[in-house]
Structures are given as C-alpha cells and as structure tokens.
C-alpha cells in the first residue's frame, strides 16, 4: 500500500541525525550493530564502473558513457552489504530521467561481481529492468515479472532475510516475489546503460513511498506467534509442575534481589511458595540503596560499613567507586561534608546539603561560594536576608538579625515553632536555608511517613545552630579530593594500574574545571541516572558477601536469551530482527 507523498530528493543520510531527530535507519533496523555490520547508506565510490558518476552525497547516480551497446553498461554497489540482522531490508530508487533508452536495472549483487554489466546478468547478481519489466536472475535471459518503469517512477527493492527472497515495488505497490534462495551478504545495486539516465537512491534516510513498516510488523507478529506456539511435551503433569516451580523461584529471587520485600512476600503467598528470606536484611539493603539514589553517598558508605563490617575494607575498588561518586555528589550539592552531625551510636556521618527539588536554579557548591570568595566587602545583614529570600523563592525562612555590628544570629527552632514562622510540618521545623552564603543550596526536609530506619529518625535532621561553625563547602570538597587521590595512588601501588579507576577519578575531578558543571562536557556524571549503576554494584557486592548470586537468575536468563539473539545475527539468521526479548516481555 502507498504511504503519503512520493516527492523526495537525494540528501545527506545523516541530515536527520544532525538536526536532533531519531536516525530512521536505527529505527528501522534496531537489531543491527553498525559497529560490526554497517548499513548501506550511500553508493560506493570504489565499487563502480568508470561510466558511473556520483553526486549529492553519493546518492545520485548518472550515466556518463557512450551507450552504444550492452558492453557500455555500468553498475554501482552500495558501500556495505545488507546485514542479516535487518530481518527485512528495503531501499528505493527514483527515476529522475530515463535518458535515451531507459536501459536501467535495479537489484542486488555479491561482492566481486563485474560492474561492467547490468544487475542480474552475471552469477550472484539479481535485477529488475525498466525497459522490458523482466527480472534477471544470474542470467542474461530475463523472465516476465512486472511493468516497465520510466521517469518519475519510484522502484523499491526488498529483501526478506528470513526466507531469503526478494520482492519489488512500483510507486508504493508490491509487485510480488521476484527471487528466492538468495545468498547472504548481497549489496544494493543499480545499473545504467544509455546517456541521460539519472536515478536517486533512498536507503531509509527519508520516508519510503511503500509502507515497509507494515510488512515488518507482520513479520514481527509471525515470529512472536512461532515462539509462543513452540511445541512442548504433551505430558503436562510432573514436568509442568517442575517448570512452574523454577519460574516462581526465579521471579521470587528477582524481587528479593532488588529489595521488593512486600511484593516478594505477596508473590510467595499467591503461588504457595515458601518465603524464608531475612526481611531485616532486605530492608537494610533497601535503605542503603535509597541513600545512594538520593545522592547521599557519605551516609550510604557509613551505613554499609556499619551493617556489613569488612565488606568495603575487603573490596577497595568498590569503596573507591563509591567515594568517586560521593565526590560527584559533593559537587552536585547532594552530599557536601560541611557540618558534623549528632553523634549517634558512635557514628558521625556528614551533613548533606541537598538542592531544593523545586528550585528553578540548580547551583553547585562551586557557584554557591563564588560571590563569597570574590567579594572582599562583608555583606550586610539586609543583603543576606534578601539573598535568602530571592534564592529560596519564599519569605518564610529563618530571618537573620543583628545584635551589634559584628554578630549575626538566627531565629531559633523554638522561636519558629512558637509562631515566628509557619514553615513547619507535623510540628517539626523545616528550614529552607541557613545563611546568605549557601545561595540556594539549603537542605530541604520533606514531610513523609516513610522513613529509612525508625531508630535513625533524629539522625536525618540537622541542628541548625551547628551551621555557623561549618567548614566552607569548597574547602571540604578539595580536602576530600586530596584524600581520594591518595587512595587512588595507594590502590595503584597495591593492585597495579587500573584504567577504569583512573578514568573514573579523572572524570570526577574534571567537574571542578567548570563554573557550571551541569552544562559541561562531563556534566553527564551529575545526572541522577548515573546513581543506578552504583546501586547495582553495591547491591551485588552485599548479596555476594551473604553467599548469594551477584545477579538474580531471571536477569541471567534474560541475558542468555539476548546473547542467543546476537549469535543468530552473527550467524546470518534474519529472524533475529523480530525476536527481541524485551518486545516479547512487553507482550
């Protein structure tokens, strides 16, 4: 069936990518790994006969020979063969001009085929010719196939890499199967023979005239059904019970691995499976991972050391990775060790400055101290209050007031709770900022009934009065950076050079080179999504220390299935394009 508009011209195949749009070829052929098997995107400047001329980014082909006999025929191949992982490959050729006689051929050919011939005339060469509408299959003698084509027509060539067949289209209409039992690794090919012949190619950089995606969806559905209908043993008794038990255990271990405690218990109850997991251990891991996902690396490291003694001491590379992430979070303003906290249970984890989630301006500790370090004149109290109000977007903040020319004090928590401010929740004080120098990086407490650990509730709050004696944030970051560098040197001496550790440290330290690290080339580190891989590594290490697998069996099985699909691709099995594991899981 036809799909809107047939008016298109040759253009740069990377045009859409350069303009921020999704590369259509990657969308059409998601299973193709172009690092190993590049897709055809243009005609080859090398694999062509001398009578062929190329222009417009090697997408336009024109004839420049004499065109007196068939010996003047000339062809050109695409830059790369068609990858088997495409599953269904398709390209279109528009006849810009039929020239003198319209002796043109469109089709496929293997590497090494004579380019002084039209496609289809030689062995392992296949073509559909415009002057007579015949198809040529490795022979100079054609077979009636379809209509002739001329100036303005758009001819499409499709290759089904599942059954190794080829079909053609004309102006969006399928002409049916032309060739079967095709060999692998064929190149898109076009041939011309008389003066004035000009054609343009569309390898997918623009929408096709023919609706190839509809055909792809049909093949995808057939592949999915073949998987679902794969025959199993007719005896469904004991074998089926064993299979169900294995599947239930895989799902259960997955839920436990990722800390979905309540879901795991409910699943065990529904499936009548025993649930003998240590709920306390699951919740401990969950609390640690929540701290990591919140960017509170200092607390996560401290709690890991407390709950799992010896884990980090015996896994120094893991500890180094966690501390590198802590450095990044310090720059981000999510984990800045500037104040000592209440000593609870003998531990004094550092206070975390978390950026306000609704703040319109995200400010790093580098920016937050910029004005302070560059301003030799001490700001007035009024300026401090104005700065607090401006950066926090609210007037309901602790007000700084003076008692003489030098001392600056704040309304205490008791005064605010007794009516001096209404920024509280459930009777608990919520402070948006502590002083004029934090410039929008004040810690924000959120009212919630959820707690990481009930006995540590007080440990989550910070005594506002302690902030006046805090070490400047940037100074603490630099001090932490020196400690981190010393650790890297020690690990280098003890374990040898590690490119991974060196790259991690270099990327983290590079953030300090920019006044606005979020907009820098290394700003990707500040993305919250980067915390997830840290979570996964820490979670796996904790589980391994408890003699449990680093990865749940369900994820291992998924990885095996995906690897099998990749092996199908490398083995030239086109059905791999429609055997997506994630697609099957969604359905």
Coordinates of C-alpha atoms in Angstrom, one line a residue:
X1 CA 0.0 0.0 0.0
X2 CA 1.1 3.5 -0.6
X3 CA 2.3 5.8 2.1
X4 CA 1.9 9.6 1.7
X5 CA 3.8 11.6 -0.9
X6 CA 6.3 10.4 -3.4
X7 CA 8.2 13.6 -3.9
X8 CA 11.6 13.2 -2.3
X9 CA 15.1 14.0 -3.4
X10 CA 18.6 12.8 -2.5
X11 CA 20.1 14.3 0.6
X12 CA 22.7 13.8 3.3
X13 CA 21.9 10.5 5.1
X14 CA 23.0 12.0 8.4
X15 CA 20.8 15.0 7.9
X16 CA 18.1 14.0 10.4
X17 CA 20.6 12.9 13.0
X18 CA 22.4 16.2 12.7
X19 CA 19.2 18.0 13.4
X20 CA 18.4 16.1 16.5
X21 CA 15.8 13.7 15.0
X22 CA 16.0 10.0 15.5
X23 CA 18.0 8.2 12.9
X24 CA 15.4 6.5 10.7
X25 CA 17.7 3.7 9.9
X26 CA 18.3 2.8 13.5
X27 CA 14.6 2.8 14.0
X28 CA 14.0 0.6 11.0
X29 CA 16.8 -1.9 11.9
X30 CA 17.2 -1.8 15.7
X31 CA 18.8 -5.2 15.8
X32 CA 21.7 -4.2 13.6
X33 CA 25.0 -3.4 15.3
X34 CA 26.6 -1.0 12.9
X35 CA 30.0 -1.2 14.6
X36 CA 30.2 -4.7 13.2
X37 CA 27.8 -4.7 10.3
X38 CA 27.3 -1.1 8.9
X39 CA 24.1 -0.5 7.0
X40 CA 24.2 0.7 3.3
X41 CA 23.8 4.5 3.4
X42 CA 25.2 5.6 0.0
X43 CA 26.7 4.3 -3.2
X44 CA 30.3 3.3 -3.2
X45 CA 32.8 5.5 -5.0
X46 CA 35.1 2.4 -5.4
X47 CA 32.8 -0.4 -6.4
X48 CA 31.5 1.0 -9.6
X49 CA 32.3 1.1 -13.3
X50 CA 34.0 4.1 -14.9
X51 CA 30.8 5.1 -16.8
X52 CA 29.1 5.8 -13.5
X53 CA 29.1 9.3 -12.0
X54 CA 28.1 10.0 -8.4
X55 CA 26.8 13.3 -6.8
X56 CA 24.7 14.6 -4.0
X57 CA 26.5 12.7 -1.2
X58 CA 26.8 9.7 -3.4
X59 CA 23.1 9.2 -3.5
X60 CA 22.5 10.3 -7.1
X61 CA 23.8 8.1 -10.0
X62 CA 24.1 9.3 -13.6
X63 CA 25.5 7.6 -16.7
X64 CA 28.5 9.2 -18.5
X65 CA 29.4 6.5 -21.1
X66 CA 28.7 6.1 -24.8
X67 CA 25.7 3.8 -24.5
X68 CA 26.1 2.2 -27.9
X69 CA 26.0 -1.5 -27.0
X70 CA 25.4 -3.7 -23.9
X71 CA 29.1 -3.6 -23.4
X72 CA 28.7 0.0 -22.3
X73 CA 26.5 -1.0 -19.3
X74 CA 27.7 0.2 -15.9
X75 CA 26.7 -0.6 -12.4
X76 CA 27.5 0.6 -8.9
X77 CA 27.1 -1.2 -5.5
X78 CA 26.3 0.3 -2.1
X79 CA 29.0 0.9 0.4
X80 CA 28.1 -2.1 2.5
X81 CA 26.3 -5.4 2.2
X82 CA 22.8 -5.9 3.7
X83 CA 23.2 -7.1 7.3
X84 CA 21.2 -10.3 8.1
X85 CA 20.1 -8.6 11.4
X86 CA 17.8 -6.3 9.3
X87 CA 15.3 -9.2 9.0
X88 CA 13.6 -7.3 6.2
X89 CA 15.7 -4.8 4.2
X90 CA 14.3 -2.3 1.8
X91 CA 15.6 0.6 -0.4
X92 CA 14.0 2.7 -3.1
X93 CA 15.3 4.3 -6.3
X94 CA 13.6 7.2 -8.0
X95 CA 14.0 7.5 -11.8
X96 CA 15.0 11.2 -12.2
X97 CA 15.4 10.7 -16.0
X98 CA 15.2 7.5 -18.2
X99 CA 17.7 9.1 -20.6
X100 CA 17.8 7.9 -24.2
X101 CA 16.5 4.4 -23.9
X102 CA 15.8 3.7 -20.2
X103 CA 18.0 0.6 -20.0
X104 CA 18.2 0.6 -16.3
X105 CA 18.4 -2.2 -13.8
X106 CA 17.7 -2.2 -10.0
X107 CA 18.6 -5.1 -7.7
X108 CA 21.3 -6.9 -5.8
X109 CA 24.8 -8.4 -6.3
X110 CA 27.5 -10.2 -4.4
X111 CA 31.0 -8.8 -3.8
X112 CA 33.3 -9.1 -6.8
X113 CA 30.6 -9.2 -9.5
X114 CA 31.5 -7.5 -12.8
X115 CA 30.3 -3.8 -12.6
X116 CA 30.5 -3.6 -16.5
X117 CA 27.1 -5.3 -16.6
X118 CA 23.6 -4.5 -15.6
X119 CA 22.4 -6.2 -12.3
X120 CA 21.0 -9.7 -13.0
X121 CA 23.2 -10.6 -16.0
X122 CA 26.0 -12.4 -14.1
X123 CA 26.2 -15.1 -11.4
X124 CA 25.1 -14.0 -7.9
X125 CA 23.5 -10.9 -9.5
X126 CA 19.8 -10.1 -9.5
X127 CA 17.9 -7.3 -11.2
X128 CA 14.6 -5.8 -12.4
X129 CA 14.9 -3.9 -15.6
X130 CA 12.9 -0.9 -16.7
X131 CA 12.9 -1.2 -20.5
X132 CA 11.1 -4.6 -20.6
X133 CA 9.9 -5.2 -17.0
X134 CA 11.8 -8.5 -16.8
X135 CA 13.6 -9.9 -13.9
X136 CA 17.1 -11.3 -14.3
X137 CA 18.4 -14.0 -12.0
X138 CA 22.1 -14.6 -12.6
X139 CA 21.4 -14.9 -16.3
X140 CA 21.4 -12.8 -19.5
X141 CA 17.9 -14.1 -20.2
X142 CA 15.1 -12.4 -18.3
X143 CA 11.7 -13.6 -17.2
X144 CA 8.5 -11.6 -17.3
X145 CA 7.9 -10.0 -13.9
X146 CA 6.3 -6.6 -13.7
X147 CA 5.6 -3.4 -15.6
X148 CA 8.2 -1.2 -17.2
X149 CA 9.3 1.9 -15.4
X150 CA 10.4 5.4 -16.6
X151 CA 10.9 9.0 -15.5
X152 CA 9.2 9.8 -12.2
X153 CA 8.6 6.3 -11.1
X154 CA 9.9 5.0 -7.7
X155 CA 11.1 1.4 -7.7
X156 CA 11.6 -0.3 -4.4
X157 CA 13.7 -3.5 -3.7
X158 CA 13.0 -5.5 -0.6
X159 CA 15.0 -8.5 0.8
X160 CA 13.4 -10.9 3.2
X161 CA 16.3 -12.2 5.2
X162 CA 14.2 -14.9 7.0
X163 CA 13.2 -16.8 3.9
X164 CA 15.9 -15.3 1.6
X165 CA 13.6 -13.9 -1.0
X166 CA 13.3 -10.6 -2.9
X167 CA 10.4 -8.5 -4.0
X168 CA 10.0 -5.2 -5.8
X169 CA 7.5 -2.3 -5.6
X170 CA 6.5 0.4 -8.0
X171 CA 5.2 3.7 -6.7
X172 CA 4.2 2.1 -3.4
X173 CA 2.6 -1.1 -4.8
X174 CA 4.0 -4.6 -4.1
X175 CA 4.8 -6.4 -7.3
X176 CA 5.3 -9.8 -5.6
X177 CA 8.3 -12.1 -5.2
X178 CA 10.9 -11.9 -7.8
X179 CA 13.7 -14.1 -6.5
X180 CA 14.1 -16.9 -3.9
X181 CA 17.0 -18.8 -2.3
X182 CA 19.2 -15.7 -2.3
X183 CA 22.8 -16.0 -1.0
X184 CA 23.8 -13.9 2.1
X185 CA 25.8 -10.6 2.0
X186 CA 24.3 -9.0 -1.1
X187 CA 24.8 -5.3 -1.9
X188 CA 22.1 -3.0 -3.2
X189 CA 23.0 -2.3 -6.9
X190 CA 21.8 -0.1 -9.7
X191 CA 22.9 -0.2 -13.4
X192 CA 22.6 2.2 -16.3
X193 CA 23.4 1.9 -20.0
X194 CA 22.4 4.9 -22.1
X195 CA 23.2 8.7 -21.9
X196 CA 20.9 10.9 -19.8
X197 CA 19.9 8.2 -17.3
X198 CA 19.8 9.6 -13.8
X199 CA 18.5 8.0 -10.6
X200 CA 18.3 8.9 -6.9
X201 CA 18.5 6.4 -4.0
X202 CA 16.7 6.4 -0.7
X203 CA 18.3 3.9 1.7
X204 CA 16.0 4.9 4.5
X205 CA 17.2 8.4 5.2
X206 CA 13.7 9.7 4.2
X207 CA 10.3 8.1 4.4
X208 CA 9.6 5.4 1.8
X209 CA 6.8 5.5 -0.7
X210 CA 6.0 1.9 0.1
X211 CA 4.8 1.1 3.7
X212 CA 7.6 -1.3 4.6
X213 CA 7.0 -0.9 8.3
X214 CA 3.6 -2.5 8.0
X215 CA 5.3 -5.6 6.4
X216 CA 7.9 -5.5 9.2
X217 CA 5.1 -5.5 11.8
X218 CA 3.5 -8.5 10.1
X219 CA 6.8 -10.5 10.2
X220 CA 7.3 -9.5 13.9
X221 CA 3.9 -10.9 14.7
X222 CA 4.6 -14.1 12.9
X223 CA 7.9 -14.5 14.8
X224 CA 6.2 -13.9 18.1
X225 CA 3.5 -16.4 17.4
X226 CA 6.0 -19.1 16.4
X227 CA 7.8 -18.6 19.8
X228 CA 4.5 -18.7 21.7
X229 CA 3.4 -21.8 19.8
X230 CA 6.6 -23.7 20.1
X231 CA 5.7 -27.3 21.0
X232 CA 6.3 -28.6 24.4
X233 CA 5.9 -32.1 25.9
X234 CA 2.4 -33.3 25.7
X235 CA 2.7 -34.7 29.2
X236 CA 1.9 -31.6 31.2
X237 CA 1.9 -33.3 34.6
X238 CA 5.1 -33.5 36.6
X239 CA 7.2 -31.7 34.1
X240 CA 4.9 -28.7 34.1
X241 CA 4.9 -28.6 37.9
X242 CA 8.7 -28.6 37.9
X243 CA 8.8 -25.8 35.3
X244 CA 6.3 -23.7 37.2
X245 CA 8.4 -24.1 40.4
X246 CA 11.5 -23.0 38.6
X247 CA 9.8 -19.9 37.2
X248 CA 8.3 -19.0 40.5
X249 CA 11.7 -19.2 42.2
X250 CA 13.3 -17.1 39.5
X251 CA 10.7 -14.4 40.0
X252 CA 10.9 -14.6 43.8
X253 CA 14.7 -14.3 43.8
X254 CA 14.5 -11.3 41.4
X255 CA 12.1 -9.5 43.8
X256 CA 14.3 -10.3 46.8
X257 CA 17.5 -9.2 45.0
X258 CA 16.1 -5.8 44.2
X259 CA 14.6 -5.3 47.7
X260 CA 10.9 -5.6 46.8
X261 CA 10.2 -7.2 50.1
X262 CA 6.4 -6.8 50.3
X263 CA 5.9 -7.8 46.7
X264 CA 8.1 -10.9 47.2
X265 CA 6.0 -11.9 50.2
X266 CA 2.8 -11.4 48.3
X267 CA 4.1 -13.3 45.3
X268 CA 5.1 -16.3 47.6
X269 CA 1.7 -16.3 49.2
X270 CA -0.2 -16.3 45.8
X271 CA 2.0 -19.1 44.3
X272 CA 2.1 -21.1 47.5
X273 CA 5.8 -20.9 47.7
X274 CA 7.8 -20.8 51.0
X275 CA 9.3 -17.5 51.9
X276 CA 12.3 -17.9 54.2
X277 CA 14.2 -14.7 53.4
X278 CA 15.6 -12.4 56.1
X279 CA 13.3 -9.4 55.8
X280 CA 15.5 -7.3 58.0
X281 CA 18.5 -7.9 55.7
X282 CA 16.3 -7.0 52.7
X283 CA 15.2 -3.7 54.3
X284 CA 18.8 -2.8 55.3
X285 CA 19.9 -3.1 51.7
X286 CA 16.8 -1.1 50.6
X287 CA 17.7 1.7 53.0
X288 CA 21.3 1.8 51.7
X289 CA 20.2 1.9 48.1
X290 CA 17.7 4.6 48.8
X291 CA 20.6 6.7 50.2
X292 CA 22.6 6.1 47.1
X293 CA 19.7 7.0 44.8
X294 CA 19.2 10.2 46.9
X295 CA 22.9 11.1 46.3
X296 CA 23.7 10.8 50.0
X297 CA 26.8 8.7 49.4
X298 CA 28.6 9.6 52.7
X299 CA 25.7 8.1 54.7
X300 CA 25.4 5.1 52.4
X301 CA 29.1 4.3 52.9
X302 CA 28.8 4.7 56.6
X303 CA 25.7 2.6 56.9
X304 CA 27.2 -0.1 54.7
X305 CA 30.3 -0.3 56.9
X306 CA 28.1 -0.5 60.0
X307 CA 25.7 -3.1 58.8
X308 CA 28.2 -5.2 56.8
X309 CA 31.5 -5.0 58.6
X310 CA 34.5 -5.8 56.4
X311 CA 32.7 -5.6 53.1
X312 CA 34.2 -2.3 51.9
X313 CA 37.5 -2.9 53.6
X314 CA 37.9 -6.2 51.6
X315 CA 36.7 -4.6 48.4
X316 CA 38.7 -1.5 47.9
X317 CA 37.8 -1.0 44.3
X318 CA 34.1 -0.9 45.2
X319 CA 34.9 1.6 48.0
X320 CA 36.9 3.7 45.6
X321 CA 33.9 3.8 43.2
X322 CA 31.6 4.8 46.0
X323 CA 33.9 7.6 47.1
X324 CA 34.3 8.8 43.5
X325 CA 30.5 9.0 43.3
X326 CA 30.5 10.8 46.7
X327 CA 32.9 13.4 45.2
X328 CA 30.5 13.9 42.3
X329 CA 27.5 14.3 44.6
X330 CA 29.5 16.8 46.7
X331 CA 30.0 18.9 43.5
X332 CA 26.3 18.4 42.7
X333 CA 25.4 19.7 46.2
X334 CA 23.7 16.5 47.2
X335 CA 26.4 15.2 49.6
X336 CA 28.6 18.0 50.9
X337 CA 30.5 17.3 54.1
X338 CA 30.5 20.7 55.7
X339 CA 29.0 20.1 59.2
X340 CA 29.4 17.5 61.9
X341 CA 26.2 15.8 62.8
X342 CA 24.9 14.5 66.1
X343 CA 27.0 11.6 67.3
X344 CA 24.5 8.7 67.3
X345 CA 25.7 5.3 68.2
X346 CA 29.3 6.4 67.9
X347 CA 29.0 7.4 64.3
X348 CA 29.1 11.0 62.9
X349 CA 28.1 10.9 59.3
X350 CA 28.5 14.1 57.4
X351 CA 25.7 16.6 56.8
X352 CA 24.3 16.6 53.3
X353 CA 23.3 19.7 51.5
X354 CA 20.5 18.6 49.2
X355 CA 19.4 21.1 46.5
X356 CA 15.8 22.1 46.8
X357 CA 13.8 19.9 44.3
X358 CA 11.6 22.8 43.2
X359 CA 14.4 25.4 42.9
X360 CA 14.3 27.0 39.4
X361 CA 18.1 27.4 39.6
X362 CA 20.3 24.5 40.3
X363 CA 23.5 25.6 41.9
X364 CA 26.6 23.7 42.7
X365 CA 28.8 24.4 45.7
X366 CA 31.3 25.9 43.3
X367 CA 28.8 28.5 42.2
X368 CA 27.4 28.9 45.7
X369 CA 30.8 30.2 47.1
X370 CA 31.7 32.3 44.0
X371 CA 30.3 35.6 45.3
X372 CA 31.7 35.0 48.7
X373 CA 35.3 34.3 47.6
X374 CA 35.3 37.2 45.1
X375 CA 33.8 39.8 47.4
X376 CA 36.2 41.4 49.9
X377 CA 33.5 43.6 51.5
X378 CA 31.4 41.8 54.1
X379 CA 27.7 41.8 53.0
X380 CA 25.2 43.5 55.2
X381 CA 22.5 41.6 57.1
X382 CA 19.9 43.1 54.8
X383 CA 21.7 41.7 51.8
X384 CA 21.9 38.3 53.4
X385 CA 18.2 38.2 54.0
X386 CA 17.4 39.5 50.5
X387 CA 19.6 36.8 49.0
X388 CA 18.0 34.1 51.1
X389 CA 14.5 35.2 50.0
X390 CA 15.5 35.5 46.4
X391 CA 17.2 32.1 46.1
X392 CA 14.7 30.2 48.1
X393 CA 11.6 31.7 46.5
X394 CA 9.8 32.3 49.8
X395 CA 9.8 34.7 52.6
X396 CA 9.0 32.0 55.2
X397 CA 12.6 31.4 56.1
X398 CA 14.7 31.9 59.2
X399 CA 15.4 35.6 59.4
X400 CA 19.0 36.7 60.1
X401 CA 19.1 39.6 62.5
X402 CA 21.9 41.5 64.3
X403 CA 22.5 42.4 67.9
X404 CA 25.6 44.5 67.2
X405 CA 27.9 45.4 64.3
X406 CA 29.6 42.1 64.1
X407 CA 27.4 39.3 65.4
X408 CA 24.8 37.6 63.2
X409 CA 22.2 35.3 64.7
X410 CA 19.1 33.4 63.5
X411 CA 15.7 32.8 64.9
X412 CA 15.9 29.5 66.8
X413 CA 13.9 26.4 66.1
X414 CA 11.9 27.0 69.3
X415 CA 11.0 30.6 68.3
X416 CA 9.8 29.5 64.9
X417 CA 7.8 26.6 66.2
X418 CA 6.1 29.1 68.7
X419 CA 4.7 31.2 66.0
X420 CA 7.6 33.2 64.4
X421 CA 7.3 31.2 61.2
X422 CA 4.8 28.8 59.5
X423 CA 7.2 26.7 57.5
X424 CA 6.6 23.5 59.5
X425 CA 5.0 20.1 59.1
X426 CA 3.6 17.9 61.8
X427 CA 5.1 20.1 64.5
X428 CA 8.6 19.7 63.0
X429 CA 10.7 22.6 61.8
X430 CA 11.6 22.8 58.1
X431 CA 14.4 25.2 57.2
X432 CA 14.9 26.2 53.6
X433 CA 18.3 27.9 54.2
X434 CA 20.7 28.6 56.9
X435 CA 22.6 31.7 55.8
X436 CA 23.2 34.0 52.9
X437 CA 26.2 32.2 51.6
X438 CA 24.5 28.9 50.7
X439 CA 22.9 30.7 47.8
X440 CA 20.1 28.2 47.2
X441 CA 21.7 25.0 48.4
X442 CA 19.9 24.8 51.7
X443 CA 18.8 21.4 52.9
X444 CA 15.1 20.7 52.4
X445 CA 13.2 18.4 54.6
X446 CA 10.1 16.8 53.1
X447 CA 7.2 15.7 55.2
X448 CA 6.6 12.0 54.8
X449 CA 5.5 9.0 56.8
X450 CA 8.2 6.9 55.0
X451 CA 11.5 6.5 57.0
X452 CA 14.7 4.8 56.1
X453 CA 15.1 3.5 59.6
X454 CA 12.8 4.3 62.5
X455 CA 15.6 4.4 65.1
X456 CA 17.5 6.8 62.9
X457 CA 14.8 9.4 62.6
X458 CA 16.7 12.0 64.5
X459 CA 19.8 11.2 62.5
X460 CA 18.1 12.6 59.4
X461 CA 17.7 16.1 60.9
X462 CA 20.4 18.7 61.2
X463 CA 20.9 21.0 64.2
X464 CA 20.6 24.4 62.6
X465 CA 22.7 26.0 65.2
X466 CA 25.8 24.0 64.2
X467 CA 25.9 25.5 60.7
X468 CA 27.6 28.7 61.9
X469 CA 30.8 26.8 62.6
X470 CA 30.8 24.7 59.4
X471 CA 33.8 24.3 57.2
X472 CA 33.3 26.0 53.7
X473 CA 31.9 23.6 51.2
X474 CA 34.5 24.0 48.5
X475 CA 37.4 23.7 51.0
X476 CA 35.9 20.4 52.2
X477 CA 35.5 19.2 48.6
X478 CA 39.1 19.9 47.8
X479 CA 40.2 18.2 51.0
X480 CA 38.1 15.2 50.1
X481 CA 39.6 15.2 46.6
X482 CA 43.1 15.0 48.0
X483 CA 42.0 12.1 50.1
X484 CA 40.5 10.4 47.1
X485 CA 43.7 11.0 45.0
X486 CA 45.8 9.5 47.8
X487 CA 43.5 6.4 47.9
X488 CA 43.9 6.0 44.1
X489 CA 47.7 6.1 44.5
X490 CA 47.6 3.6 47.3
X491 CA 45.5 1.2 45.2
X492 CA 47.8 1.7 42.2
X493 CA 50.8 0.5 44.4
X494 CA 48.8 -2.4 46.0
X495 CA 46.9 -3.7 43.0
X496 CA 48.6 -2.2 39.9
X497 CA 47.3 0.4 37.4
X498 CA 43.6 0.4 36.7
X499 CA 42.3 2.2 33.6
X500 CA 38.8 2.1 35.0
X501 CA 39.7 3.7 38.3
X502 CA 41.9 6.3 36.6
X503 CA 39.2 7.3 34.2
X504 CA 36.6 7.4 37.0
X505 CA 38.8 9.8 39.0
X506 CA 39.7 11.9 36.0
X507 CA 36.0 12.4 35.1
X508 CA 35.1 13.3 38.7
X509 CA 37.9 15.8 39.1
X510 CA 37.1 17.4 35.7
X511 CA 33.9 18.7 37.2
X512 CA 35.9 21.3 39.2
X513 CA 37.1 22.9 35.9
X514 CA 33.7 24.4 35.2
X515 CA 31.7 27.1 36.9
X516 CA 28.5 25.4 35.6
X517 CA 29.3 21.7 35.7
X518 CA 25.8 20.6 34.6
X519 CA 26.4 22.3 31.2
X520 CA 29.9 20.9 30.9
X521 CA 31.2 18.0 28.7
X522 CA 31.5 15.9 31.9
X523 CA 28.1 17.0 33.2
X524 CA 26.6 13.7 32.4
X525 CA 28.0 12.5 35.8
X526 CA 25.6 14.7 37.6
X527 CA 22.6 13.0 36.1
X528 CA 20.7 11.1 38.7
X529 CA 20.5 8.1 36.4
X530 CA 24.2 7.6 36.9
X531 CA 23.4 6.6 40.5
X532 CA 21.7 3.4 39.3
X533 CA 24.8 1.6 38.2
X534 CA 26.4 2.5 41.6
X535 CA 23.3 1.0 43.3
X536 CA 23.6 -2.2 41.3
X537 CA 27.3 -2.7 42.1
X538 CA 26.8 -2.1 45.8
X539 CA 23.7 -4.3 46.0
X540 CA 25.5 -7.1 44.2
X541 CA 28.5 -6.9 46.5
X542 CA 26.3 -7.0 49.6
X543 CA 24.5 -10.1 48.3
X544 CA 27.7 -11.8 47.3
X545 CA 29.0 -11.2 50.8
X546 CA 26.0 -13.2 52.0
X547 CA 26.8 -16.1 49.7
X548 CA 24.0 -15.1 47.3
X549 CA 24.4 -14.6 43.5
X550 CA 25.5 -11.2 42.2
X551 CA 22.7 -11.3 39.6
X552 CA 19.3 -12.9 40.0
X553 CA 18.7 -16.0 37.8
X554 CA 15.9 -14.2 35.9
X555 CA 18.3 -11.5 34.7
X556 CA 20.9 -14.1 33.8
X557 CA 18.3 -16.0 31.8
X558 CA 17.3 -12.7 30.0
X559 CA 21.0 -12.0 29.3
X560 CA 21.4 -15.5 27.8
X561 CA 18.4 -15.1 25.6
X562 CA 19.7 -11.7 24.3
X563 CA 23.1 -13.3 23.6
X564 CA 21.4 -16.1 21.6
X565 CA 19.7 -13.4 19.5
X566 CA 23.1 -11.8 18.9
X567 CA 24.5 -15.2 17.9
X568 CA 21.6 -15.5 15.5
X569 CA 22.6 -12.2 14.0
X570 CA 26.3 -13.1 13.6
X571 CA 25.2 -16.4 12.0
X572 CA 23.1 -14.7 9.4
X573 CA 19.7 -15.7 10.7
X574 CA 17.4 -12.9 9.7
X575 CA 14.6 -13.8 12.2
X576 CA 16.8 -12.3 15.0
X577 CA 15.5 -8.9 13.9
X578 CA 12.0 -9.8 15.1
X579 CA 13.0 -11.9 18.2
X580 CA 13.5 -9.1 20.6
X581 CA 13.5 -10.3 24.2
X582 CA 12.2 -7.0 25.5
X583 CA 9.5 -6.9 22.9
X584 CA 8.4 -10.4 23.9
X585 CA 8.3 -9.5 27.6
X586 CA 6.1 -6.5 26.8
X587 CA 3.5 -8.7 25.1

